[in-house]
Amino acid sequence: MKVISTERISVSLLSGLLIFLLAGCAGGGGATDDSGGGGTGLPGAPAVSIAAGNGENILTMAPGTGTSASTFTLYWSTSPTVTVTTGTKIPSVQPTFHHTGLTNGTPVFYVVTSDLSTGASFPSDVVGSMPGTWFKVETCSTPPCSPSSLPPARDSHTAVYDSTSDRMIVFGGKVAGAPENDLWILQNASGTIPTWSQSFAPTLPPKRLGHTAVYNDQGNQMVIFGGALDSNGNQLTNDLWGLTNADVPSGSHWTSRSAGSAPTHRWGHSAVYDLAADTMVVFGGIEQTGQTLLSEVWVLHQTSTSPIWQQVTPSGGPPSARCCMAAGYDAANRRMIIFGGFGGAALFGDLWTLTFDPTFSTATWQQLTPSVGTAPAARCCGVGLWDGSQFLVFGGGQFGNPASDDRVHALVLGATTFSSADGPGGGPAARTFPTAVPVGRLLLFGGSSASAALNDLWQLK
């Protein structure tokens, strides 16, 4: 664990505006090159920039220093290890080229050579992009929708998704500057016009923000853990609550759960859930009223039945103590994925996986280093999601710029490295503390821009 100054974190981070107060801190991640690639440094290698579109990638190319070329040759693949030998060749393209007919959500990688009078130049760096398109989801047939039909704007909330009933469940967060414990259900979440309904239960958990939630879609049960009970971070909790009949507007029921020796009070942690093992994994966060950052790992066995906490000490690593990282879960490989986070005097831009044995009693940390493309800038307070093929990261804040990135980043994971492919822009505004669930590629809700909390819905297809 790491002790930090309360002045650096408690009020500002809970309000989603951490970065304003940290503008002068050392060690933060700076902005990255938006091009997604460039020359290799080899003589004559072309410079290449790339952007994603709907079913296409747009490449802009320029000949390398000291060379002249009016056309280029592309070699492309869905593998980040593409070369001029392994890639599919597209010869004699103009300096701006639209590669169409691509599948949204599948990253495509390229190397490029200039067509010189003496032959092909040296190849460029590998660049990648993930085709896709954003659209704003309206929850009434004639927008703008009545404010009374929508959840109030918020950040630091949780959201889970039931693919069987096609419903997203939103709980709590910071609303109008204070923690909340309201429950909202988005019905027909993947449909053309989904609808919001507020759900009411006779007994409610205390109001909170910065907590976590996981969902058992076979038992229709949501489990929440921890969080801050006030907007200043002076009251933290380590309580555990289960919500049965979680995705119905009426008939749901909250129960306080006892699970033995629990982790310490915390907020800003991450949690993922393995359905097959009925196990929740918790990593990191802040305890002791915002003074201590954590790097410990806890698992909650039998999450939806008779929960039992166990602290696990993984081999490898560990990552530096942190809070407010983007996290996702790859169930096929039993691995939690984390990116970035806040470390006191620094923001992180590192990527780690935490892989478990089948019993979730032992685990191994592995840091993955960037190999292809431009890795996302260091950040905290964004959102992550494993879509079955790659880890998607959206939003988050940087030092001096609390909501600075409005693109989704697709991180393709290898054994020890990862490759980056930017997705499309032109969608939701940059923000911190949103949530995302796997509808389409990603369904984004809420969060805070640099000036206000939000309650908009956006889907990435």
Tab-separated table of C-alpha atoms in Angstrom:
chain	number	residue	atom	x	y	z
A	1	MET	CA	0.000	0.000	0.000
A	2	LYS	CA	1.022	3.616	-0.461
A	3	VAL	CA	0.222	6.527	1.861
A	4	ILE	CA	-0.660	9.784	0.114
A	5	SER	CA	-1.764	13.230	1.142
A	6	THR	CA	-5.484	13.616	1.729
A	7	GLU	CA	-5.245	17.084	0.208
A	8	ARG	CA	-4.277	15.542	-3.101
A	9	ILE	CA	-7.178	13.225	-3.529
A	10	SER	CA	-10.265	13.086	-1.359
A	11	VAL	CA	-12.611	15.852	-2.456
A	12	SER	CA	-11.289	16.400	-5.954
A	13	LEU	CA	-11.217	12.797	-7.092
A	14	LEU	CA	-14.616	11.994	-5.641
A	15	SER	CA	-16.082	14.917	-7.550
A	16	GLY	CA	-14.594	13.701	-10.807
A	17	LEU	CA	-12.418	16.814	-11.085
A	18	LEU	CA	-9.199	15.447	-9.614
A	19	ILE	CA	-7.072	16.665	-12.451
A	20	PHE	CA	-7.654	20.363	-11.907
A	21	LEU	CA	-6.050	20.162	-8.468
A	22	LEU	CA	-3.181	18.008	-9.710
A	23	ALA	CA	-2.160	20.152	-12.663
A	24	GLY	CA	1.117	21.011	-11.015
A	25	CYS	CA	2.054	17.505	-9.886
A	26	ALA	CA	5.044	15.749	-11.343
A	27	GLY	CA	4.971	12.356	-12.990
A	28	GLY	CA	1.704	12.570	-14.894
A	29	GLY	CA	1.250	11.112	-18.342
A	30	GLY	CA	1.310	13.592	-21.173
A	31	ALA	CA	-0.624	13.641	-24.390
A	32	THR	CA	0.238	11.075	-27.016
A	33	ASP	CA	0.538	11.401	-30.770
A	34	ASP	CA	-2.890	10.920	-32.325
A	35	SER	CA	-1.496	9.573	-35.587
A	36	GLY	CA	-1.236	5.965	-34.470
A	37	GLY	CA	2.080	5.488	-36.215
A	38	GLY	CA	4.829	6.965	-38.335
A	39	GLY	CA	8.175	6.244	-39.871
A	40	THR	CA	10.437	3.506	-38.580
A	41	GLY	CA	13.514	5.679	-38.696
A	42	LEU	CA	14.832	3.639	-41.626
A	43	PRO	CA	15.894	5.670	-44.680
A	44	GLY	CA	12.880	6.604	-46.784
A	45	ALA	CA	10.252	4.932	-44.588
A	46	PRO	CA	6.920	6.725	-45.069
A	47	ALA	CA	5.025	8.498	-42.308
A	48	VAL	CA	1.514	7.127	-41.826
A	49	SER	CA	-1.470	8.359	-39.838
A	50	ILE	CA	-4.707	6.431	-39.499
A	51	ALA	CA	-8.284	7.047	-38.392
A	52	ALA	CA	-11.256	4.734	-37.969
A	53	GLY	CA	-14.590	5.117	-39.732
A	54	ASN	CA	-17.771	3.129	-40.164
A	55	GLY	CA	-16.624	-0.072	-41.868
A	56	GLU	CA	-13.395	1.552	-42.990
A	57	ASN	CA	-9.999	2.863	-41.996
A	58	ILE	CA	-8.598	6.053	-43.496
A	59	LEU	CA	-4.832	6.178	-43.992
A	60	THR	CA	-2.852	9.311	-44.794
A	61	MET	CA	0.682	8.756	-46.047
A	62	ALA	CA	3.689	10.911	-46.845
A	63	PRO	CA	7.046	9.819	-48.293
A	64	GLY	CA	9.979	9.650	-45.956
A	65	THR	CA	12.561	12.388	-45.588
A	66	GLY	CA	14.684	12.822	-48.685
A	67	THR	CA	12.404	10.742	-50.920
A	68	SER	CA	9.673	11.461	-53.432
A	69	ALA	CA	6.632	9.289	-54.072
A	70	SER	CA	3.077	9.882	-55.282
A	71	THR	CA	1.727	6.405	-54.544
A	72	PHE	CA	2.171	3.807	-51.832
A	73	THR	CA	1.737	0.083	-51.263
A	74	LEU	CA	-0.202	-1.195	-48.243
A	75	TYR	CA	0.075	-4.553	-46.516
A	76	TRP	CA	-2.718	-5.272	-44.061
A	77	SER	CA	-3.852	-7.944	-41.629
A	78	THR	CA	-5.984	-8.387	-38.533
A	79	SER	CA	-2.771	-9.501	-36.824
A	80	PRO	CA	-0.568	-6.796	-35.272
A	81	THR	CA	2.490	-8.756	-36.433
A	82	VAL	CA	1.751	-7.893	-40.076
A	83	THR	CA	4.766	-7.533	-42.385
A	84	VAL	CA	5.299	-6.971	-46.100
A	85	THR	CA	5.580	-10.748	-46.362
A	86	THR	CA	2.507	-11.771	-44.365
A	87	GLY	CA	0.088	-8.923	-45.109
A	88	THR	CA	-2.491	-8.703	-47.886
A	89	LYS	CA	-1.113	-6.320	-50.525
A	90	ILE	CA	-2.918	-3.260	-51.887
A	91	PRO	CA	-0.646	-1.626	-54.499
A	92	SER	CA	-0.447	1.893	-55.903
A	93	VAL	CA	-2.738	3.774	-53.522
A	94	GLN	CA	-2.993	7.551	-53.285
A	95	PRO	CA	-1.642	9.503	-50.272
A	96	THR	CA	-5.120	9.419	-48.708
A	97	PHE	CA	-6.716	5.984	-48.897
A	98	HIS	CA	-10.048	4.689	-47.599
A	99	HIS	CA	-9.801	0.968	-46.876
A	100	THR	CA	-13.474	0.002	-47.044
A	101	GLY	CA	-15.450	-3.202	-46.547
A	102	LEU	CA	-14.037	-3.809	-43.072
A	103	THR	CA	-15.845	-5.311	-40.085
A	104	ASN	CA	-16.682	-2.895	-37.289
A	105	GLY	CA	-15.052	-3.880	-34.021
A	106	THR	CA	-12.181	-5.812	-35.620
A	107	PRO	CA	-8.827	-3.979	-35.496
A	108	VAL	CA	-6.835	-3.936	-38.735
A	109	PHE	CA	-3.073	-3.343	-38.874
A	110	TYR	CA	-0.917	-2.023	-41.714
A	111	VAL	CA	2.623	-1.531	-42.897
A	112	VAL	CA	3.221	0.831	-45.810
A	113	THR	CA	6.003	1.334	-48.338
A	114	SER	CA	6.504	4.289	-50.671
A	115	ASP	CA	6.562	3.534	-54.398
A	116	LEU	CA	9.924	5.090	-55.275
A	117	SER	CA	11.404	5.279	-58.749
A	118	THR	CA	14.040	2.829	-57.555
A	119	GLY	CA	11.519	0.407	-56.014
A	120	ALA	CA	9.878	0.063	-52.627
A	121	SER	CA	11.080	2.084	-49.665
A	122	PHE	CA	11.721	0.652	-46.255
A	123	PRO	CA	8.405	-0.139	-44.504
A	124	SER	CA	6.675	2.117	-42.022
A	125	ASP	CA	5.949	1.233	-38.441
A	126	VAL	CA	2.902	-0.965	-38.015
A	127	VAL	CA	-0.217	1.173	-37.474
A	128	GLY	CA	-3.679	-0.012	-36.526
A	129	SER	CA	-7.240	1.184	-36.203
A	130	MET	CA	-10.584	-0.369	-35.258
A	131	PRO	CA	-13.490	0.489	-37.590
A	132	GLY	CA	-16.747	1.388	-35.912
A	133	THR	CA	-19.392	4.013	-35.423
A	134	TRP	CA	-20.938	5.735	-32.435
A	135	PHE	CA	-24.585	6.667	-32.190
A	136	LYS	CA	-26.465	8.448	-29.450
A	137	VAL	CA	-29.186	6.327	-27.894
A	138	GLU	CA	-32.471	8.127	-27.254
A	139	THR	CA	-34.935	6.664	-24.765
A	140	CYS	CA	-38.055	8.330	-26.138
A	141	SER	CA	-39.533	8.521	-29.639
A	142	THR	CA	-39.446	12.336	-29.839
A	143	PRO	CA	-36.265	13.741	-28.258
A	144	PRO	CA	-35.488	15.629	-26.158
A	145	CYS	CA	-36.858	13.244	-23.574
A	146	SER	CA	-38.583	14.510	-20.451
A	147	PRO	CA	-36.039	14.832	-17.615
A	148	SER	CA	-38.449	13.003	-15.313
A	149	SER	CA	-38.137	9.888	-17.486
A	150	LEU	CA	-34.335	9.773	-17.195
A	151	PRO	CA	-31.918	8.950	-14.394
A	152	PRO	CA	-30.384	12.144	-12.997
A	153	ALA	CA	-26.932	12.958	-14.350
A	154	ARG	CA	-24.200	11.185	-12.392
A	155	ASP	CA	-20.708	9.790	-12.201
A	156	SER	CA	-18.939	7.235	-9.980
A	157	HIS	CA	-21.957	4.916	-10.290
A	158	THR	CA	-22.070	1.265	-11.391
A	159	ALA	CA	-23.799	-0.492	-14.279
A	160	VAL	CA	-24.223	-4.189	-15.095
A	161	TYR	CA	-25.952	-5.930	-17.999
A	162	ASP	CA	-28.219	-8.964	-18.364
A	163	SER	CA	-27.883	-10.269	-21.923
A	164	THR	CA	-30.870	-12.604	-21.523
A	165	SER	CA	-33.376	-9.900	-20.619
A	166	ASP	CA	-31.415	-7.203	-22.508
A	167	ARG	CA	-31.443	-4.877	-19.518
A	168	MET	CA	-28.809	-2.607	-17.983
A	169	ILE	CA	-28.977	-1.959	-14.234
A	170	VAL	CA	-27.549	1.314	-12.863
A	171	PHE	CA	-27.008	1.896	-9.154
A	172	GLY	CA	-25.946	4.858	-7.058
A	173	GLY	CA	-23.077	7.209	-7.765
A	174	LYS	CA	-22.665	10.937	-7.310
A	175	VAL	CA	-25.812	12.894	-8.174
A	176	ALA	CA	-25.977	16.677	-7.737
A	177	GLY	CA	-22.774	16.559	-5.707
A	178	ALA	CA	-23.879	13.881	-3.240
A	179	PRO	CA	-23.945	10.071	-3.102
A	180	GLU	CA	-27.144	8.269	-4.133
A	181	ASN	CA	-28.689	4.813	-3.763
A	182	ASP	CA	-31.279	4.923	-6.520
A	183	LEU	CA	-31.706	2.019	-8.939
A	184	TRP	CA	-32.559	2.411	-12.632
A	185	ILE	CA	-33.188	-0.237	-15.274
A	186	LEU	CA	-32.722	0.325	-18.997
A	187	GLN	CA	-35.071	-2.108	-20.733
A	188	ASN	CA	-34.508	-3.217	-24.352
A	189	ALA	CA	-30.969	-1.882	-23.987
A	190	SER	CA	-29.833	-3.009	-27.446
A	191	GLY	CA	-33.055	-1.896	-29.148
A	192	THR	CA	-33.794	1.155	-31.245
A	193	ILE	CA	-35.603	2.985	-28.435
A	194	PRO	CA	-34.822	1.520	-24.992
A	195	THR	CA	-36.711	2.816	-21.968
A	196	TRP	CA	-35.693	3.748	-18.436
A	197	SER	CA	-37.619	2.638	-15.341
A	198	GLN	CA	-36.764	3.417	-11.740
A	199	SER	CA	-36.849	0.384	-9.477
A	200	PHE	CA	-37.897	0.604	-5.840
A	201	ALA	CA	-37.151	-1.847	-3.039
A	202	PRO	CA	-38.296	-1.770	0.602
A	203	THR	CA	-34.762	-1.848	2.045
A	204	LEU	CA	-31.858	0.038	0.501
A	205	PRO	CA	-28.079	0.028	0.982
A	206	PRO	CA	-26.619	3.314	2.242
A	207	LYS	CA	-26.078	5.943	-0.443
A	208	ARG	CA	-22.633	5.648	-2.003
A	209	LEU	CA	-20.256	6.378	-4.852
A	210	GLY	CA	-17.001	4.838	-6.040
A	211	HIS	CA	-18.272	1.342	-5.209
A	212	THR	CA	-18.252	-1.730	-7.482
A	213	ALA	CA	-20.990	-4.018	-8.761
A	214	VAL	CA	-20.949	-7.446	-10.420
A	215	TYR	CA	-23.828	-9.467	-11.826
A	216	ASN	CA	-24.840	-13.125	-11.961
A	217	ASP	CA	-27.150	-13.312	-14.975
A	218	GLN	CA	-28.131	-16.916	-14.235
A	219	GLY	CA	-29.440	-15.963	-10.804
A	220	ASN	CA	-30.464	-12.399	-11.738
A	221	GLN	CA	-28.479	-11.086	-8.783
A	222	MET	CA	-26.309	-7.973	-8.501
A	223	VAL	CA	-23.692	-7.684	-5.744
A	224	ILE	CA	-22.203	-4.342	-4.680
A	225	PHE	CA	-19.122	-3.802	-2.518
A	226	GLY	CA	-17.586	-0.852	-0.704
A	227	GLY	CA	-17.526	2.774	-1.752
A	228	ALA	CA	-17.673	6.212	-0.168
A	229	LEU	CA	-20.757	7.226	1.801
A	230	ASP	CA	-20.156	10.969	1.460
A	231	SER	CA	-18.819	13.244	-1.249
A	232	ASN	CA	-15.704	14.175	0.770
A	233	GLY	CA	-14.407	10.638	1.194
A	234	ASN	CA	-14.524	10.912	4.989
A	235	GLN	CA	-16.830	7.916	5.358
A	236	LEU	CA	-15.843	4.713	3.585
A	237	THR	CA	-17.449	1.292	3.782
A	238	ASN	CA	-16.602	-2.342	3.138
A	239	ASP	CA	-20.156	-3.621	3.220
A	240	LEU	CA	-21.544	-6.195	0.824
A	241	TRP	CA	-25.105	-6.150	-0.509
A	242	GLY	CA	-26.973	-8.469	-2.847
A	243	LEU	CA	-29.956	-7.482	-5.007
A	244	THR	CA	-32.217	-10.344	-6.093
A	245	ASN	CA	-34.609	-10.025	-9.051
A	246	ALA	CA	-32.194	-7.285	-9.987
A	247	ASP	CA	-33.405	-6.481	-13.495
A	248	VAL	CA	-37.125	-6.021	-12.778
A	249	PRO	CA	-38.653	-2.588	-12.099
A	250	SER	CA	-40.622	-4.008	-9.157
A	251	GLY	CA	-40.074	-7.037	-6.929
A	252	SER	CA	-36.332	-6.662	-6.362
A	253	HIS	CA	-34.943	-7.092	-2.847
A	254	TRP	CA	-31.719	-5.886	-1.198
A	255	THR	CA	-29.975	-7.996	1.467
A	256	SER	CA	-26.918	-7.091	3.521
A	257	ARG	CA	-24.439	-9.952	3.178
A	258	SER	CA	-21.972	-11.299	5.736
A	259	ALA	CA	-18.867	-12.959	4.313
A	260	GLY	CA	-16.377	-13.376	7.151
A	261	SER	CA	-13.135	-11.401	7.397
A	262	ALA	CA	-13.614	-8.692	4.771
A	263	PRO	CA	-11.230	-6.321	2.994
A	264	THR	CA	-10.770	-2.926	4.627
A	265	HIS	CA	-13.086	-0.009	3.843
A	266	ARG	CA	-12.322	1.380	0.394
A	267	TRP	CA	-13.524	3.130	-2.718
A	268	GLY	CA	-12.087	3.579	-6.219
A	269	HIS	CA	-11.282	-0.151	-6.398
A	270	SER	CA	-12.084	-2.467	-9.334
A	271	ALA	CA	-14.082	-5.691	-9.315
A	272	VAL	CA	-14.772	-8.365	-11.930
A	273	TYR	CA	-16.825	-11.557	-11.791
A	274	ASP	CA	-16.380	-15.128	-13.008
A	275	LEU	CA	-19.803	-16.677	-13.579
A	276	ALA	CA	-18.581	-20.279	-13.866
A	277	ALA	CA	-16.815	-20.089	-10.489
A	278	ASP	CA	-19.323	-17.648	-8.932
A	279	THR	CA	-16.334	-15.602	-7.755
A	280	MET	CA	-15.752	-11.849	-7.559
A	281	VAL	CA	-12.205	-10.447	-7.733
A	282	VAL	CA	-11.367	-7.081	-6.124
A	283	PHE	CA	-8.174	-5.100	-6.746
A	284	GLY	CA	-6.777	-1.838	-5.408
A	285	GLY	CA	-8.619	1.275	-4.307
A	286	ILE	CA	-8.180	3.780	-1.481
A	287	GLU	CA	-8.687	3.201	2.240
A	288	GLN	CA	-8.350	5.238	5.444
A	289	THR	CA	-10.240	8.321	4.315
A	290	GLY	CA	-8.294	8.749	1.131
A	291	GLN	CA	-4.815	8.431	2.610
A	292	THR	CA	-3.700	4.953	1.542
A	293	LEU	CA	-3.644	3.484	-1.951
A	294	LEU	CA	-3.905	-0.300	-2.213
A	295	SER	CA	-2.441	-3.021	-4.430
A	296	GLU	CA	-3.946	-6.049	-2.712
A	297	VAL	CA	-6.170	-8.706	-4.304
A	298	TRP	CA	-9.247	-10.241	-2.696
A	299	VAL	CA	-11.637	-12.857	-4.021
A	300	LEU	CA	-15.193	-13.460	-2.885
A	301	HIS	CA	-15.993	-17.142	-3.339
A	302	GLN	CA	-19.627	-18.231	-3.682
A	303	THR	CA	-20.538	-14.624	-4.413
A	304	SER	CA	-24.240	-15.203	-5.030
A	305	THR	CA	-24.900	-17.935	-2.423
A	306	SER	CA	-22.781	-18.148	0.768
A	307	PRO	CA	-19.993	-15.619	0.182
A	308	ILE	CA	-16.544	-16.105	1.715
A	309	TRP	CA	-13.700	-13.582	1.429
A	310	GLN	CA	-10.113	-14.709	0.788
A	311	GLN	CA	-7.051	-12.533	0.291
A	312	VAL	CA	-4.828	-13.815	-2.510
A	313	THR	CA	-1.130	-12.981	-2.861
A	314	PRO	CA	-0.321	-13.402	-6.557
A	315	SER	CA	3.101	-14.209	-7.942
A	316	GLY	CA	4.719	-11.696	-10.271
A	317	GLY	CA	4.343	-7.932	-10.158
A	318	PRO	CA	2.477	-6.532	-8.380
A	319	PRO	CA	1.328	-3.322	-10.050
A	320	SER	CA	1.906	-0.151	-8.072
A	321	ALA	CA	-0.828	0.694	-5.587
A	322	ARG	CA	-3.585	2.658	-7.305
A	323	CYS	CA	-7.239	3.526	-7.601
A	324	CYS	CA	-9.651	4.490	-10.362
A	325	MET	CA	-8.186	2.232	-13.072
A	326	ALA	CA	-10.039	0.808	-16.075
A	327	ALA	CA	-10.731	-2.904	-15.605
A	328	GLY	CA	-12.263	-5.807	-17.498
A	329	TYR	CA	-12.455	-9.590	-17.352
A	330	ASP	CA	-11.546	-12.252	-19.916
A	331	ALA	CA	-13.537	-15.248	-18.686
A	332	ALA	CA	-12.084	-17.686	-21.230
A	333	ASN	CA	-8.624	-17.196	-19.712
A	334	ARG	CA	-9.700	-16.366	-16.143
A	335	ARG	CA	-7.816	-13.081	-16.217
A	336	MET	CA	-8.582	-9.636	-14.895
A	337	ILE	CA	-7.223	-6.780	-17.012
A	338	ILE	CA	-6.361	-3.346	-15.632
A	339	PHE	CA	-5.109	-0.210	-17.364
A	340	GLY	CA	-3.914	3.050	-15.854
A	341	GLY	CA	-5.138	4.544	-12.611
A	342	PHE	CA	-4.162	7.170	-10.052
A	343	GLY	CA	-1.072	6.656	-7.920
A	344	GLY	CA	-0.819	9.806	-5.826
A	345	ALA	CA	1.797	11.919	-7.595
A	346	ALA	CA	1.444	10.088	-10.893
A	347	LEU	CA	-1.054	8.733	-13.332
A	348	PHE	CA	-0.355	5.288	-14.760
A	349	GLY	CA	-0.437	4.175	-18.381
A	350	ASP	CA	0.528	0.554	-17.771
A	351	LEU	CA	-1.429	-2.603	-18.617
A	352	TRP	CA	-1.518	-5.685	-16.381
A	353	THR	CA	-3.287	-9.024	-16.414
A	354	LEU	CA	-4.082	-11.096	-13.331
A	355	THR	CA	-4.616	-14.755	-14.258
A	356	PHE	CA	-6.194	-17.219	-11.812
A	357	ASP	CA	-6.143	-20.967	-11.352
A	358	PRO	CA	-9.545	-22.743	-11.626
A	359	THR	CA	-10.150	-22.488	-7.865
A	360	PHE	CA	-9.297	-18.767	-7.693
A	361	SER	CA	-6.888	-19.494	-4.849
A	362	THR	CA	-3.676	-18.608	-6.689
A	363	ALA	CA	-2.957	-16.006	-9.340
A	364	THR	CA	-0.151	-14.470	-11.401
A	365	TRP	CA	0.431	-10.840	-12.369
A	366	GLN	CA	1.862	-10.130	-15.830
A	367	GLN	CA	2.696	-6.675	-17.154
A	368	LEU	CA	2.138	-6.307	-20.889
A	369	THR	CA	4.341	-3.799	-22.686
A	370	PRO	CA	3.236	-1.832	-25.780
A	371	SER	CA	4.544	-3.225	-29.057
A	372	VAL	CA	2.425	-1.866	-31.944
A	373	GLY	CA	0.603	1.430	-32.335
A	374	THR	CA	0.446	4.342	-29.938
A	375	ALA	CA	-0.608	3.242	-26.462
A	376	PRO	CA	-3.269	5.357	-24.738
A	377	ALA	CA	-1.894	8.174	-22.614
A	378	ALA	CA	-1.591	7.668	-18.874
A	379	ARG	CA	-4.930	8.355	-17.216
A	380	CYS	CA	-7.296	7.566	-14.411
A	381	CYS	CA	-11.052	7.439	-14.020
A	382	GLY	CA	-11.847	5.962	-17.435
A	383	VAL	CA	-13.767	2.772	-18.155
A	384	GLY	CA	-12.640	-0.605	-19.510
A	385	LEU	CA	-14.449	-3.566	-21.036
A	386	TRP	CA	-13.358	-6.908	-22.498
A	387	ASP	CA	-15.473	-7.468	-25.624
A	388	GLY	CA	-14.414	-11.081	-26.180
A	389	SER	CA	-11.514	-10.224	-28.476
A	390	GLN	CA	-9.807	-7.111	-27.143
A	391	PHE	CA	-9.782	-4.771	-24.163
A	392	LEU	CA	-11.584	-1.493	-24.843
A	393	VAL	CA	-10.693	1.689	-22.934
A	394	PHE	CA	-12.685	4.920	-23.083
A	395	GLY	CA	-12.411	8.265	-21.341
A	396	GLY	CA	-10.463	9.199	-18.263
A	397	GLY	CA	-8.469	12.220	-17.195
A	398	GLN	CA	-4.912	13.443	-17.463
A	399	PHE	CA	-2.978	15.984	-15.431
A	400	GLY	CA	-4.264	19.449	-16.250
A	401	ASN	CA	-7.049	18.029	-18.427
A	402	PRO	CA	-9.768	16.144	-16.556
A	403	ALA	CA	-11.655	14.892	-19.601
A	404	SER	CA	-9.294	14.844	-22.531
A	405	ASP	CA	-9.909	11.807	-24.733
A	406	ASP	CA	-13.090	11.127	-26.700
A	407	ARG	CA	-11.880	8.043	-28.568
A	408	VAL	CA	-12.146	4.389	-27.719
A	409	HIS	CA	-8.870	2.450	-27.688
A	410	ALA	CA	-8.754	-1.239	-28.612
A	411	LEU	CA	-5.879	-3.067	-26.918
A	412	VAL	CA	-5.079	-6.434	-28.495
A	413	LEU	CA	-3.390	-8.591	-25.861
A	414	GLY	CA	-0.510	-10.983	-26.421
A	415	ALA	CA	1.348	-13.082	-23.870
A	416	THR	CA	3.688	-10.284	-22.761
A	417	THR	CA	2.853	-7.367	-25.078
A	418	PHE	CA	-0.172	-5.478	-26.328
A	419	SER	CA	-0.995	-3.652	-29.549
A	420	SER	CA	-3.092	-0.492	-29.788
A	421	ALA	CA	-5.696	0.369	-32.393
A	422	ASP	CA	-7.751	3.533	-31.961
A	423	GLY	CA	-11.457	3.320	-32.626
A	424	PRO	CA	-13.696	6.025	-34.066
A	425	GLY	CA	-14.215	9.477	-32.636
A	426	GLY	CA	-17.211	11.694	-33.237
A	427	GLY	CA	-19.264	10.123	-30.472
A	428	PRO	CA	-19.622	10.851	-26.763
A	429	ALA	CA	-17.799	13.779	-25.237
A	430	ALA	CA	-14.651	13.084	-23.253
A	431	ARG	CA	-15.472	12.273	-19.630
A	432	THR	CA	-14.390	10.710	-16.362
A	433	PHE	CA	-16.117	8.086	-14.189
A	434	PRO	CA	-18.593	6.722	-16.787
A	435	THR	CA	-19.791	3.116	-16.994
A	436	ALA	CA	-19.892	0.733	-19.948
A	437	VAL	CA	-21.590	-2.609	-20.576
A	438	PRO	CA	-21.285	-5.004	-23.560
A	439	VAL	CA	-24.232	-3.890	-25.718
A	440	GLY	CA	-23.097	-3.721	-29.342
A	441	ARG	CA	-19.405	-3.293	-28.724
A	442	LEU	CA	-19.968	-0.939	-25.842
A	443	LEU	CA	-22.886	0.968	-24.276
A	444	LEU	CA	-21.686	4.034	-22.384
A	445	PHE	CA	-23.678	5.840	-19.700
A	446	GLY	CA	-23.052	8.986	-17.693
A	447	GLY	CA	-19.841	10.278	-16.208
A	448	SER	CA	-18.627	13.865	-15.907
A	449	SER	CA	-17.241	16.212	-18.524
A	450	ALA	CA	-14.910	19.023	-17.497
A	451	SER	CA	-17.933	21.100	-16.507
A	452	ALA	CA	-20.929	18.912	-15.643
A	453	ALA	CA	-22.243	15.454	-14.808
A	454	LEU	CA	-23.924	13.590	-17.675
A	455	ASN	CA	-26.782	11.133	-18.189
A	456	ASP	CA	-26.434	10.438	-21.900
A	457	LEU	CA	-26.297	7.012	-23.563
A	458	TRP	CA	-24.000	6.130	-26.470
A	459	GLN	CA	-23.509	2.832	-28.255
A	460	LEU	CA	-20.422	1.812	-30.200
A	461	LYS	CA	-21.088	-0.533	-33.096
